[in-house]
Tab-separated table of C-alpha atoms in Angstrom:
chain	number	residue	atom	x	y	z
A	9	MET	CA	33.452	12.418	16.469
A	10	ILE	CA	32.779	9.683	14.055
A	11	GLU	CA	35.495	8.940	11.593
A	12	PRO	CA	36.235	6.617	8.837
A	13	THR	CA	39.018	3.809	9.510
A	14	THR	CA	40.255	0.709	7.778
A	15	LEU	CA	40.914	-2.663	9.399
A	16	LYS	CA	42.396	-6.015	7.856
A	17	SER	CA	40.327	-9.274	8.291
A	18	GLN	CA	42.301	-12.250	9.394
A	19	ILE	CA	40.716	-14.820	7.030
A	20	ASP	CA	41.823	-13.328	3.675
A	21	GLY	CA	43.783	-10.207	4.480
A	22	PHE	CA	41.015	-8.163	2.958
A	23	GLU	CA	40.954	-4.511	4.243
A	24	PHE	CA	37.353	-3.270	5.039
A	25	THR	CA	36.038	0.197	6.077
A	26	ALA	CA	34.497	0.985	9.468
A	27	LEU	CA	33.202	3.853	11.302
A	28	ARG	CA	35.113	4.698	14.582
A	29	ALA	CA	34.311	6.988	17.327
A	30	SER	CA	36.256	7.781	20.390
A	31	PRO	CA	34.536	7.772	24.059
A	32	GLU	CA	33.175	11.229	25.221
A	33	THR	CA	33.671	10.457	28.762
A	34	THR	CA	35.955	8.340	30.933
A	35	ARG	CA	36.637	5.228	28.622
A	36	LYS	CA	34.580	2.198	30.033
A	37	GLY	CA	35.638	-0.088	27.234
A	38	GLY	CA	35.092	-1.065	23.476
A	39	VAL	CA	31.728	-1.554	21.603
A	40	ILE	CA	31.527	-3.052	18.227
A	41	VAL	CA	28.221	-2.200	16.553
A	42	LEU	CA	26.934	-4.492	13.745
A	43	GLN	CA	24.751	-3.078	10.888
A	44	GLU	CA	21.403	-4.446	9.740
A	45	VAL	CA	21.112	-5.586	5.938
A	46	PHE	CA	21.144	-1.831	4.957
A	47	GLY	CA	24.794	-0.928	5.801
A	48	LEU	CA	26.264	1.645	7.873
A	49	ASP	CA	23.197	3.996	7.563
A	50	GLU	CA	22.142	6.932	9.692
A	51	ALA	CA	20.713	4.397	12.322
A	52	VAL	CA	24.009	3.054	12.692
A	53	ARG	CA	25.783	6.324	12.853
A	54	GLN	CA	23.440	7.353	15.648
A	55	ASP	CA	24.135	4.043	17.599
A	56	VAL	CA	27.788	4.793	17.183
A	57	ALA	CA	27.473	8.178	18.576
A	58	ARG	CA	25.217	6.895	21.547
A	59	TRP	CA	27.720	4.605	22.552
A	60	ALA	CA	30.463	6.974	22.431
A	61	CYS	CA	28.465	9.312	24.555
A	62	LEU	CA	28.118	6.618	27.116
A	63	GLY	CA	31.867	6.292	27.334
A	64	PHE	CA	32.865	3.548	24.819
A	65	GLU	CA	35.273	3.634	21.977
A	66	VAL	CA	33.163	2.377	19.042
A	67	ILE	CA	33.783	0.497	15.751
A	68	ALA	CA	31.096	-0.191	13.136
A	69	PRO	CA	32.561	-2.433	10.412
A	70	SER	CA	31.073	-2.215	6.892
A	71	LEU	CA	30.231	-6.035	6.621
A	72	PHE	CA	29.498	-5.970	2.979
A	73	ASP	CA	32.525	-4.370	1.671
A	74	ARG	CA	33.425	-7.539	-0.116
A	75	GLN	CA	30.290	-7.056	-2.113
A	76	GLU	CA	30.145	-3.329	-2.475
A	77	ARG	CA	32.457	-1.115	-0.760
A	78	GLY	CA	30.760	1.523	1.426
A	79	PHE	CA	27.248	-0.011	0.686
A	80	VAL	CA	24.262	2.017	2.237
A	81	ALA	CA	20.775	1.240	1.111
A	82	GLY	CA	17.319	2.784	1.670
A	83	HIS	CA	14.952	1.110	3.943
A	84	ASN	CA	12.717	-0.034	1.196
A	85	ALA	CA	12.041	-3.109	-0.992
A	86	GLU	CA	14.813	-2.449	-3.453
A	87	GLY	CA	17.540	-1.833	-0.411
A	88	LEU	CA	16.215	-5.064	1.410
A	89	GLU	CA	16.569	-7.074	-1.721
A	90	ILE	CA	20.133	-6.061	-2.328
A	91	GLY	CA	20.967	-6.336	1.173
A	92	LEU	CA	19.662	-9.956	1.765
A	93	ARG	CA	21.553	-10.754	-1.447
A	94	TYR	CA	24.687	-9.395	0.026
A	95	ALA	CA	24.169	-11.195	3.308
A	96	ALA	CA	24.061	-14.440	1.568
A	97	GLU	CA	27.029	-13.753	-0.791
A	98	ASN	CA	29.033	-12.737	2.317
A	99	GLY	CA	28.745	-16.263	3.702
A	100	ASP	CA	29.341	-17.207	7.428
A	101	ASP	CA	33.165	-16.733	7.795
A	102	ASN	CA	33.789	-13.247	6.312
A	103	PRO	CA	31.697	-11.420	9.008
A	104	ILE	CA	33.115	-13.361	11.858
A	105	SER	CA	36.774	-12.576	10.525
A	106	ASP	CA	35.663	-8.946	10.376
A	107	VAL	CA	34.459	-8.869	14.015
A	108	GLN	CA	37.631	-10.630	15.204
A	109	ALA	CA	39.585	-7.791	13.679
A	110	CYS	CA	37.553	-5.226	15.342
A	111	ILE	CA	37.929	-7.015	18.547
A	112	ASP	CA	41.748	-6.945	18.186
A	113	ALA	CA	41.599	-3.293	17.418
A	114	LEU	CA	39.988	-2.579	20.678
A	115	LYS	CA	41.138	-5.520	23.326
A	116	ASP	CA	44.389	-3.647	24.384
A	117	SER	CA	42.318	-0.804	26.163
A	118	GLY	CA	39.728	-2.715	28.154
A	119	PRO	CA	36.723	-5.020	27.813
A	120	VAL	CA	35.262	-5.335	24.343
A	121	PHE	CA	31.488	-5.659	23.857
A	122	LEU	CA	29.433	-6.465	20.684
A	123	VAL	CA	25.813	-5.443	19.779
A	124	GLY	CA	24.208	-6.121	16.471
A	125	TYR	CA	20.861	-5.503	14.922
A	126	CYS	CA	18.892	-7.671	12.463
A	127	TYR	CA	21.601	-9.229	10.123
A	128	GLY	CA	24.115	-7.963	12.883
A	129	GLY	CA	21.968	-9.572	15.588
A	130	THR	CA	22.696	-13.024	13.968
A	131	ILE	CA	26.349	-12.244	13.346
A	132	THR	CA	26.515	-11.323	16.977
A	133	TRP	CA	25.240	-14.422	18.319
A	134	ARG	CA	27.473	-16.461	16.066
A	135	ALA	CA	30.631	-14.299	16.729
A	136	ALA	CA	30.012	-14.763	20.588
A	137	ALA	CA	30.649	-18.503	19.677
A	138	ARG	CA	33.556	-18.112	17.098
A	139	THR	CA	35.471	-15.277	18.141
A	140	ASN	CA	38.030	-14.472	21.007
A	141	GLY	CA	38.122	-11.651	23.518
A	142	LEU	CA	34.655	-10.474	23.779
A	143	ALA	CA	33.476	-9.700	27.148
A	144	ALA	CA	29.787	-9.907	26.412
A	145	ALA	CA	27.169	-9.447	23.447
A	146	SER	CA	23.784	-8.159	22.762
A	147	SER	CA	21.860	-9.442	19.944
A	148	TYR	CA	19.063	-7.552	18.513
A	149	TYR	CA	16.174	-9.452	16.310
A	150	GLY	CA	18.507	-11.925	14.677
A	151	ALA	CA	16.541	-13.751	12.482
A	152	GLY	CA	19.392	-16.592	12.311
A	153	VAL	CA	19.889	-16.963	16.030
A	154	ALA	CA	17.235	-19.913	16.292
A	155	ALA	CA	18.946	-21.830	13.817
A	156	SER	CA	22.343	-21.163	15.473
A	157	ALA	CA	21.006	-21.566	18.946
A	158	GLU	CA	22.865	-24.670	19.871
A	159	MET	CA	26.352	-23.082	19.256
A	160	ALA	CA	28.635	-22.943	22.376
A	161	LEU	CA	28.901	-19.446	23.276
A	162	GLY	CA	32.270	-18.089	24.511
A	163	CYS	CA	30.649	-14.993	26.440
A	164	PRO	CA	27.483	-13.986	27.952
A	165	VAL	CA	24.886	-12.967	25.522
A	166	ILE	CA	21.612	-11.074	26.017
A	167	CYS	CA	18.841	-11.265	23.463
A	168	HIS	CA	16.066	-8.733	22.380
A	169	PHE	CA	12.982	-9.404	20.109
A	170	GLY	CA	10.135	-7.170	19.066
A	171	ALA	CA	7.016	-9.468	19.889
A	172	ARG	CA	5.106	-7.960	16.779
A	173	ASP	CA	7.984	-8.670	14.447
A	174	PRO	CA	6.380	-9.841	11.204
A	175	TYR	CA	9.740	-11.201	10.061
A	176	ILE	CA	10.908	-13.411	12.867
A	177	PRO	CA	8.967	-16.386	14.657
A	178	VAL	CA	9.473	-14.829	18.057
A	179	ALA	CA	8.166	-17.345	20.266
A	180	ALA	CA	10.066	-20.129	18.405
A	181	SER	CA	13.159	-18.141	18.507
A	182	ILE	CA	12.837	-17.736	22.299
A	183	ALA	CA	12.071	-21.464	22.977
A	184	ALA	CA	15.187	-22.382	20.946
A	185	ILE	CA	17.501	-20.200	22.587
A	186	THR	CA	16.110	-20.976	26.111
A	187	ALA	CA	16.409	-24.910	25.443
A	188	ALA	CA	20.105	-24.564	24.241
A	189	HIS	CA	21.009	-21.743	26.652
A	190	PRO	CA	18.644	-21.388	29.684
A	191	ASP	CA	21.194	-18.921	31.206
A	192	VAL	CA	20.703	-16.347	28.309
A	193	PRO	CA	18.325	-13.629	29.124
A	194	VAL	CA	15.870	-13.177	26.406
A	195	TYR	CA	13.332	-10.423	26.290
A	196	ALA	CA	10.413	-9.856	24.017
A	197	TYR	CA	9.032	-6.324	23.806
A	198	GLU	CA	5.418	-6.374	23.665
A	199	ASN	CA	4.779	-3.070	21.828
A	200	SER	CA	7.459	-3.125	19.203
A	201	GLY	CA	8.091	-4.742	15.731
A	202	HIS	CA	11.219	-5.566	13.828
A	203	GLY	CA	13.984	-2.925	13.985
A	204	PHE	CA	12.715	-1.268	16.944
A	205	ASN	CA	15.993	0.184	18.008
A	206	ASN	CA	15.983	2.556	14.985
A	207	GLU	CA	13.076	4.349	16.765
A	208	GLY	CA	10.889	4.071	13.696
A	209	PRO	CA	6.872	3.551	13.404
A	210	ASP	CA	7.244	0.034	14.775
A	211	ALA	CA	9.043	0.970	17.875
A	212	ASP	CA	7.700	1.799	21.357
A	213	PRO	CA	9.751	4.740	22.942
A	214	ALA	CA	9.713	2.785	26.372
A	215	ASP	CA	10.703	-0.636	24.542
A	216	VAL	CA	13.577	1.102	22.815
A	217	ARG	CA	14.901	2.818	26.217
A	218	LEU	CA	14.483	-0.601	28.441
A	219	ALA	CA	16.426	-2.627	25.878
A	220	ARG	CA	19.015	-0.145	25.838
A	221	GLU	CA	19.232	0.011	29.503
A	222	ARG	CA	19.377	-3.645	29.845
A	223	THR	CA	22.107	-3.982	27.304
A	224	LEU	CA	24.293	-1.279	29.010
A	225	LYS	CA	23.806	-3.063	32.415
A	226	PHE	CA	24.533	-6.197	30.741
A	227	PHE	CA	27.842	-5.037	29.357
A	228	GLU	CA	28.884	-3.235	32.740
A	229	ASP	CA	28.093	-6.307	34.820
A	230	ASN	CA	30.511	-8.257	32.557
A	231	ALA	CA	33.107	-5.667	32.352
A	232	GLY	CA	35.536	-7.828	34.459
A	233	ARG	CA	35.586	-10.435	31.683
A	234	ASP	CA	38.408	-10.381	28.651
């Protein structure tokens, strides 16, 4: 069952809301799910439920609570415009601090993993460098990953991009990541575009399934880290 919860950021004491779900099988660890710019929408809720079904305790923080508490937008031009503005206003430190609060809420009960999509994919990469306590992280189609590629990572990271993504220079992003971190596995899914984990019209079901399988195996392979 997905329930609302509240956590406190270390950076400013700000209390932000989040979705939280208990594992539906034997607990394998914790997973933090980071939203796209559209907030904690139905796609995020589905992802939270999916990870819980796989045996993880899950927290999905509402990363734009400082801008608009409980923000959820439609996947349209207006929602994108507001979400991008909130992302810019939120800055670099706030989301990292919120992720650290989520890690701290999960770390006493096993390994903690991080997965993020779009805006959350960029934050995932940066959090892998700037937080403490992650066992592994999976970044999906983060537009800002290339610009942050040279950050020193504190945990293993895997990256996923849709080869048909019209918003991200995929080849350049992969080249930047590989040049800075040749050990980081990076995958381009030939039949999918941006946001393919949401299983929308730009997603190939086989790509969605393969990326999820790779992420799960990556987490399981790094479960011994803390």
